[in-house]
C-alpha positions as CSV (number, residue, x, y, z in Angstrom):
1,M,-207.7,-104.1,153.5
2,N,-211.1,-102.9,152.3
3,A,-213.5,-101.1,154.6
4,M,-217.2,-99.8,154.4
5,L,-217.5,-96.5,156.1
6,V,-220.9,-95.8,157.5
7,G,-221.9,-92.2,158.5
8,A,-220.8,-88.7,157.8
9,D,-221.6,-86.5,154.7
10,R,-218.1,-85.6,154.1
11,L,-214.7,-87.4,155.0
12,G,-212.2,-84.7,155.0
13,N,-208.9,-86.1,156.2
14,I,-210.1,-89.7,157.0
15,P,-209.0,-91.2,153.7
16,G,-205.3,-90.3,154.6
17,V,-205.6,-91.7,158.0
18,L,-207.1,-95.0,156.6
19,D,-204.0,-95.1,154.2
20,E,-201.6,-95.0,157.0
21,F,-203.2,-98.1,158.3
22,G,-203.1,-99.7,154.7
23,I,-207.0,-99.5,154.5
24,R,-208.9,-98.9,151.2
25,I,-212.2,-97.4,151.1
26,A,-214.4,-99.8,149.4
27,A,-217.8,-98.1,150.1
28,H,-219.0,-95.2,152.0
29,V,-222.9,-94.8,153.1
30,T,-224.0,-91.6,154.9
31,G,-226.6,-93.6,156.7
32,R,-229.2,-90.9,155.9
33,D,-231.2,-93.4,153.8
34,R,-234.4,-94.3,155.6
35,S,-234.0,-97.8,154.2
36,H,-230.8,-98.1,156.1
37,Q,-232.9,-97.7,159.4
38,R,-235.4,-100.6,158.6
39,R,-233.7,-103.7,157.4
40,A,-230.2,-105.2,157.6
41,T,-228.4,-104.5,154.2
42,D,-225.7,-107.0,152.9
43,L,-222.2,-105.6,153.0
44,P,-220.5,-105.1,149.7
45,V,-218.4,-108.0,148.5
46,G,-214.7,-108.0,149.6
47,V,-215.3,-105.9,152.7
48,D,-213.0,-106.5,155.5
49,L,-213.8,-104.0,158.1
50,V,-216.9,-102.0,158.8
51,I,-216.2,-98.4,160.4
52,L,-219.2,-96.7,162.0
53,F,-218.8,-92.9,162.6
54,T,-221.2,-92.7,165.8
55,D,-221.8,-89.1,166.0
56,F,-223.5,-89.2,162.5
57,L,-225.6,-92.2,163.1
58,G,-229.0,-93.2,164.6
59,H,-229.1,-96.1,166.8
60,N,-231.2,-98.1,164.2
61,V,-228.6,-97.7,161.4
62,M,-225.8,-98.5,163.5
63,Q,-227.7,-101.7,164.9
64,R,-228.6,-102.6,161.2
65,F,-224.8,-102.4,160.0
66,R,-223.3,-104.1,163.2
67,E,-225.8,-107.0,162.5
68,A,-224.7,-107.1,158.7
69,A,-221.1,-107.1,159.8
70,G,-221.7,-110.0,162.2
71,K,-223.7,-111.9,159.7
72,A,-220.9,-111.6,157.2
73,G,-218.1,-112.3,159.7
74,V,-216.7,-109.0,159.5
75,E,-215.1,-107.0,162.1
76,F,-216.4,-103.5,162.9
77,V,-215.0,-100.4,164.7
78,C,-217.2,-97.6,166.3
79,C,-215.7,-94.2,166.8
80,R,-216.5,-90.5,166.3
81,R,-215.9,-89.0,162.9
82,S,-212.5,-87.4,163.6
83,V,-208.9,-88.2,162.8
84,C,-207.6,-88.7,166.5
85,A,-210.8,-90.9,167.4
86,L,-210.2,-93.0,164.2
87,K,-206.5,-93.3,165.0
88,Q,-207.3,-94.5,168.5
89,A,-209.8,-96.9,167.4
90,L,-207.7,-98.5,164.6
91,D,-204.7,-98.5,167.0
92,R,-206.9,-100.4,169.7
93,R,-208.2,-103.0,167.0
94,A,-204.6,-103.8,165.9
95,G,-203.1,-103.8,169.3
96,S,-200.0,-102.1,170.7
97,D,-197.7,-103.6,168.0
98,C,-199.4,-101.5,165.2
99,R,-196.6,-98.9,164.9
100,S,-194.2,-101.6,164.4
101,C,-196.1,-103.5,161.8
102,P,-194.3,-103.6,158.3
103,Q,-197.6,-103.1,156.7
104,R,-197.9,-99.5,158.1
105,R,-196.4,-96.9,156.0
106,C,-195.8,-94.0,158.5
C-alpha cells in the first residue's frame, strides 16, 4: 500500500512504523507551502492512503487534503506525529484483527 504523508518537517521513526504495516511512503508534503492552503491539490497517482499529522497542519491545509482524498476515493487517517499515535490510528483503521494479518511483518 502506498501512502501520502501530510505534515511534519522530519519523519523520524515513522517510516519504520509504516513498514511494519506494509505501507510505503509514496509522497511527503510538509504542508507549509501557501498554495496548499488555498486550493485542493490532486493526489499523486497510486496513493492508497493519506496520513495527516494534525499537530503540524493548519485547518485549511488539512481540509484541502481531506477534500482531495475524498475526491479521489482514497482513505485518510488523522493523528499526531508520534509513533504511538500513528500505530493506534493504523490499528483502528485496520480493525482488531490487524495483529494477526499475514501481511503484517511484526
